[in-house]
PDB file of C-alpha atoms in Angstrom:
ATOM      1  CA  UNK A   1       0.049   0.085   0.064  1.00 58.00           C
ATOM      2  CA  UNK A   2       1.471   3.382  -0.901  1.00 62.00           C
ATOM      3  CA  UNK A   3       1.630   6.547   1.431  1.00 58.00           C
ATOM      4  CA  UNK A   4      -0.958   8.066  -0.848  1.00 67.00           C
ATOM      5  CA  UNK A   5      -3.526   5.208  -0.217  1.00 72.00           C
ATOM      6  CA  UNK A   6      -3.057   5.036   3.449  1.00 63.00           C
ATOM      7  CA  UNK A   7      -3.760   8.619   3.702  1.00 67.00           C
ATOM      8  CA  UNK A   8      -6.778   8.402   1.482  1.00 85.00           C
ATOM      9  CA  UNK A   9      -8.074   5.511   3.982  1.00 89.00           C
ATOM     10  CA  UNK A  10      -7.282   7.724   6.995  1.00 88.00           C
ATOM     11  CA  UNK A  11      -9.129  10.433   5.677  1.00 92.00           C
ATOM     12  CA  UNK A  12     -12.161   8.140   4.693  1.00 92.00           C
ATOM     13  CA  UNK A  13     -11.979   6.434   8.230  1.00 94.00           C
ATOM     14  CA  UNK A  14     -12.070   9.828  10.140  1.00 95.00           C
ATOM     15  CA  UNK A  15     -15.012  11.061   8.262  1.00 94.00           C
ATOM     16  CA  UNK A  16     -17.181   7.953   8.254  1.00 95.00           C
ATOM     17  CA  UNK A  17     -16.149   7.216  11.986  1.00 96.00           C
ATOM     18  CA  UNK A  18     -15.100  10.733  13.456  1.00 97.00           C
ATOM     19  CA  UNK A  19     -13.591  10.811  16.680  1.00 97.00           C
ATOM     20  CA  UNK A  20     -14.612  13.010  19.381  1.00 98.00           C
ATOM     21  CA  UNK A  21     -18.031  13.485  17.838  1.00 98.00           C
ATOM     22  CA  UNK A  22     -20.827  14.896  19.833  1.00 98.00           C
ATOM     23  CA  UNK A  23     -21.504  17.474  22.501  1.00 98.00           C
ATOM     24  CA  UNK A  24     -19.200  18.084  25.303  1.00 97.00           C
ATOM     25  CA  UNK A  25     -21.269  18.557  27.948  1.00 96.00           C
ATOM     26  CA  UNK A  26     -18.555  20.418  30.345  1.00 97.00           C
ATOM     27  CA  UNK A  27     -17.635  22.872  27.443  1.00 97.00           C
ATOM     28  CA  UNK A  28     -16.656  26.307  28.646  1.00 96.00           C
ATOM     29  CA  UNK A  29     -16.192  27.237  24.856  1.00 96.00           C
ATOM     30  CA  UNK A  30     -18.537  26.912  22.063  1.00 96.00           C
ATOM     31  CA  UNK A  31     -18.847  28.031  18.506  1.00 96.00           C
ATOM     32  CA  UNK A  32     -20.493  27.490  15.421  1.00 96.00           C
ATOM     33  CA  UNK A  33     -18.660  27.481  11.916  1.00 96.00           C
ATOM     34  CA  UNK A  34     -19.867  27.445   8.271  1.00 94.00           C
ATOM     35  CA  UNK A  35     -18.579  26.953   4.987  1.00 90.00           C
ATOM     36  CA  UNK A  36     -21.268  28.604   2.723  1.00 87.00           C
ATOM     37  CA  UNK A  37     -19.267  27.282  -0.524  1.00 83.00           C
ATOM     38  CA  UNK A  38     -20.253  23.714   0.061  1.00 84.00           C
ATOM     39  CA  UNK A  39     -22.548  23.854   2.977  1.00 90.00           C
ATOM     40  CA  UNK A  40     -20.191  22.350   5.592  1.00 94.00           C
ATOM     41  CA  UNK A  41     -21.614  23.145   9.281  1.00 96.00           C
ATOM     42  CA  UNK A  42     -19.648  22.532  12.159  1.00 97.00           C
ATOM     43  CA  UNK A  43     -20.076  23.428  16.260  1.00 98.00           C
ATOM     44  CA  UNK A  44     -16.791  22.810  18.104  1.00 98.00           C
ATOM     45  CA  UNK A  45     -17.011  22.535  21.937  1.00 98.00           C
ATOM     46  CA  UNK A  46     -13.897  22.688  24.260  1.00 96.00           C
ATOM     47  CA  UNK A  47     -12.927  22.661  27.648  1.00 98.00           C
ATOM     48  CA  UNK A  48     -10.172  25.040  28.424  1.00 97.00           C
ATOM     49  CA  UNK A  49      -8.472  25.542  31.512  1.00 96.00           C
ATOM     50  CA  UNK A  50      -5.458  27.892  32.435  1.00 97.00           C
ATOM     51  CA  UNK A  51      -4.741  28.180  28.968  1.00 96.00           C
ATOM     52  CA  UNK A  52      -4.740  24.124  28.043  1.00 98.00           C
ATOM     53  CA  UNK A  53      -7.256  22.499  25.893  1.00 98.00           C
ATOM     54  CA  UNK A  54      -8.584  19.768  28.436  1.00 98.00           C
ATOM     55  CA  UNK A  55     -10.984  18.297  26.092  1.00 98.00           C
ATOM     56  CA  UNK A  56     -12.389  18.970  22.452  1.00 98.00           C
ATOM     57  CA  UNK A  57     -15.613  17.644  20.717  1.00 98.00           C
ATOM     58  CA  UNK A  58     -17.329  18.288  17.550  1.00 98.00           C
ATOM     59  CA  UNK A  59     -20.753  18.035  15.858  1.00 97.00           C
ATOM     60  CA  UNK A  60     -22.044  18.924  12.580  1.00 95.00           C
ATOM     61  CA  UNK A  61     -22.289  17.829   8.884  1.00 95.00           C
ATOM     62  CA  UNK A  62     -19.959  17.974   5.843  1.00 93.00           C
ATOM     63  CA  UNK A  63     -17.840  16.714   3.315  1.00 93.00           C
ATOM     64  CA  UNK A  64     -15.426  14.136   3.992  1.00 93.00           C
ATOM     65  CA  UNK A  65     -12.419  16.428   4.020  1.00 94.00           C
ATOM     66  CA  UNK A  66     -14.094  18.677   6.526  1.00 95.00           C
ATOM     67  CA  UNK A  67     -15.255  15.881   8.773  1.00 97.00           C
ATOM     68  CA  UNK A  68     -11.668  14.113   8.681  1.00 97.00           C
ATOM     69  CA  UNK A  69     -10.050  17.273   9.574  1.00 97.00           C
ATOM     70  CA  UNK A  70     -12.124  18.230  12.686  1.00 98.00           C
ATOM     71  CA  UNK A  71     -11.807  14.609  14.136  1.00 98.00           C
ATOM     72  CA  UNK A  72      -8.062  14.632  13.269  1.00 98.00           C
ATOM     73  CA  UNK A  73      -7.704  18.228  14.831  1.00 98.00           C
ATOM     74  CA  UNK A  74      -9.568  17.178  18.018  1.00 98.00           C
ATOM     75  CA  UNK A  75      -7.266  14.209  18.574  1.00 97.00           C
ATOM     76  CA  UNK A  76      -3.983  16.503  17.648  1.00 97.00           C
ATOM     77  CA  UNK A  77      -5.043  19.397  20.155  1.00 97.00           C
ATOM     78  CA  UNK A  78      -6.241  17.558  23.359  1.00 96.00           C
ATOM     79  CA  UNK A  79      -3.720  18.532  26.141  1.00 97.00           C
ATOM     80  CA  UNK A  80      -2.082  21.394  24.128  1.00 97.00           C
ATOM     81  CA  UNK A  81      -1.795  24.918  25.126  1.00 98.00           C
ATOM     82  CA  UNK A  82      -3.548  27.636  23.196  1.00 96.00           C
ATOM     83  CA  UNK A  83      -0.274  28.845  22.035  1.00 97.00           C
ATOM     84  CA  UNK A  84       0.699  25.343  20.873  1.00 97.00           C
ATOM     85  CA  UNK A  85      -2.690  25.092  19.084  1.00 97.00           C
ATOM     86  CA  UNK A  86      -1.862  28.204  17.436  1.00 96.00           C
ATOM     87  CA  UNK A  87       1.487  27.095  16.036  1.00 97.00           C
ATOM     88  CA  UNK A  88      -0.004  23.976  15.210  1.00 97.00           C
ATOM     89  CA  UNK A  89      -3.084  25.666  13.170  1.00 96.00           C
ATOM     90  CA  UNK A  90      -0.366  27.976  11.345  1.00 97.00           C
ATOM     91  CA  UNK A  91       1.673  24.925  10.114  1.00 97.00           C
ATOM     92  CA  UNK A  92      -1.618  23.019   9.284  1.00 97.00           C
ATOM     93  CA  UNK A  93      -2.435  26.063   7.142  1.00 96.00           C
ATOM     94  CA  UNK A  94       0.901  25.828   5.400  1.00 97.00           C
ATOM     95  CA  UNK A  95       0.412  21.977   4.748  1.00 96.00           C
ATOM     96  CA  UNK A  96      -3.141  22.278   3.292  1.00 96.00           C
ATOM     97  CA  UNK A  97      -2.385  25.559   1.221  1.00 95.00           C
ATOM     98  CA  UNK A  98       1.195  25.053  -0.026  1.00 95.00           C
ATOM     99  CA  UNK A  99       1.793  21.292   0.639  1.00 93.00           C
ATOM    100  CA  UNK A 100       4.866  21.731   2.950  1.00 94.00           C
ATOM    101  CA  UNK A 101       5.246  20.179   6.284  1.00 91.00           C
ATOM    102  CA  UNK A 102       7.145  22.981   8.637  1.00 91.00           C
ATOM    103  CA  UNK A 103       6.921  20.746  11.511  1.00 92.00           C
ATOM    104  CA  UNK A 104       5.979  17.132  12.193  1.00 93.00           C
ATOM    105  CA  UNK A 105       2.052  17.169  11.855  1.00 95.00           C
ATOM    106  CA  UNK A 106       1.723  13.266  12.519  1.00 93.00           C
ATOM    107  CA  UNK A 107      -1.679  12.021  11.178  1.00 94.00           C
ATOM    108  CA  UNK A 108      -2.600  15.774  10.148  1.00 95.00           C
ATOM    109  CA  UNK A 109      -0.175  15.101   6.941  1.00 93.00           C
ATOM    110  CA  UNK A 110      -2.797  12.892   5.591  1.00 92.00           C
ATOM    111  CA  UNK A 111      -4.313  16.043   4.417  1.00 94.00           C
ATOM    112  CA  UNK A 112      -1.452  17.386   2.386  1.00 92.00           C
ATOM    113  CA  UNK A 113      -3.145  16.366  -0.767  1.00 91.00           C
ATOM    114  CA  UNK A 114      -5.649  18.986   0.034  1.00 92.00           C
ATOM    115  CA  UNK A 115      -3.057  21.693  -1.564  1.00 92.00           C
ATOM    116  CA  UNK A 116      -3.443  20.388  -4.917  1.00 91.00           C
ATOM    117  CA  UNK A 117      -7.376  21.522  -4.732  1.00 89.00           C
ATOM    118  CA  UNK A 118      -7.477  25.101  -3.539  1.00 89.00           C
ATOM    119  CA  UNK A 119     -11.518  25.017  -3.134  1.00 88.00           C
ATOM    120  CA  UNK A 120     -10.998  22.074  -0.436  1.00 91.00           C
ATOM    121  CA  UNK A 121      -8.824  24.307   1.523  1.00 94.00           C
ATOM    122  CA  UNK A 122     -11.756  25.778   3.173  1.00 94.00           C
ATOM    123  CA  UNK A 123     -13.347  22.517   3.870  1.00 94.00           C
ATOM    124  CA  UNK A 124     -10.046  21.510   5.697  1.00 95.00           C
ATOM    125  CA  UNK A 125      -9.506  24.505   7.629  1.00 96.00           C
ATOM    126  CA  UNK A 126     -13.077  25.081   8.740  1.00 96.00           C
ATOM    127  CA  UNK A 127     -12.864  23.390  12.129  1.00 97.00           C
ATOM    128  CA  UNK A 128      -9.513  24.973  12.833  1.00 97.00           C
ATOM    129  CA  UNK A 129     -11.206  28.783  12.333  1.00 96.00           C
ATOM    130  CA  UNK A 130     -14.024  27.532  14.274  1.00 97.00           C
ATOM    131  CA  UNK A 131     -11.847  26.670  17.171  1.00 97.00           C
ATOM    132  CA  UNK A 132     -10.094  29.589  17.081  1.00 95.00           C
ATOM    133  CA  UNK A 133     -13.041  31.861  17.069  1.00 95.00           C
ATOM    134  CA  UNK A 134     -14.217  30.103  20.159  1.00 95.00           C
ATOM    135  CA  UNK A 135     -10.902  30.702  22.075  1.00 93.00           C
ATOM    136  CA  UNK A 136     -11.237  34.150  21.020  1.00 90.00           C
ATOM    137  CA  UNK A 137     -14.938  34.068  22.177  1.00 88.00           C
ATOM    138  CA  UNK A 138     -15.952  35.714  18.919  1.00 86.00           C
ATOM    139  CA  UNK A 139     -19.769  36.503  18.784  1.00 84.00           C
ATOM    140  CA  UNK A 140     -19.841  35.777  14.868  1.00 85.00           C
ATOM    141  CA  UNK A 141     -20.143  32.555  13.385  1.00 83.00           C
ATOM    142  CA  UNK A 142     -16.965  31.586  12.007  1.00 85.00           C
ATOM    143  CA  UNK A 143     -16.668  31.045   8.090  1.00 81.00           C
ATOM    144  CA  UNK A 144     -14.276  30.515   5.705  1.00 77.00           C
ATOM    145  CA  UNK A 145     -15.538  33.386   3.436  1.00 71.00           C
TER     146      UNK A 145
END
C-alpha cells in the first residue's frame, strides 16, 4: 500500500467514524462554523483550563475532508496549550495551502493532498477557524469566506 493510499484510507476512516464527535457537556467554549461554498456546518465544543485545551469535541455535517479534518484536529490538540494550538494551526495551514510540512504534524499530514485542490482548503480549515473563534470568544459564526 502506498503512502497516498494510506492517507486516503485515514481520511475516509475519520470522515465515516469521526473521533470526538458529539456535544461536550462540560464545555466552557462553544462556536459554530459554516462553509457557505459547500454547506459544511460544524460546532466546536471545548473545555479550556488555565490556557490548556483539556477536552474538545465537535458535531455537524459536511464533506469527507471537513469531517476528517475536524476529527484529526480534535485528536491532535487535546492537552495542548493555546499557544501550541496556534502554532499547529499555522503549520497545518501551510500544509493544506502549500503542501509543505514545517513541523511534524503526524496524522494531520494525511491532508497534505488538499493543497492540490484550493477549493478544498476551506473544507480542511473550517474546524480550525471555528476552534480559534471559540477561544477568542468571537460572537460571530466562523466562516471560511
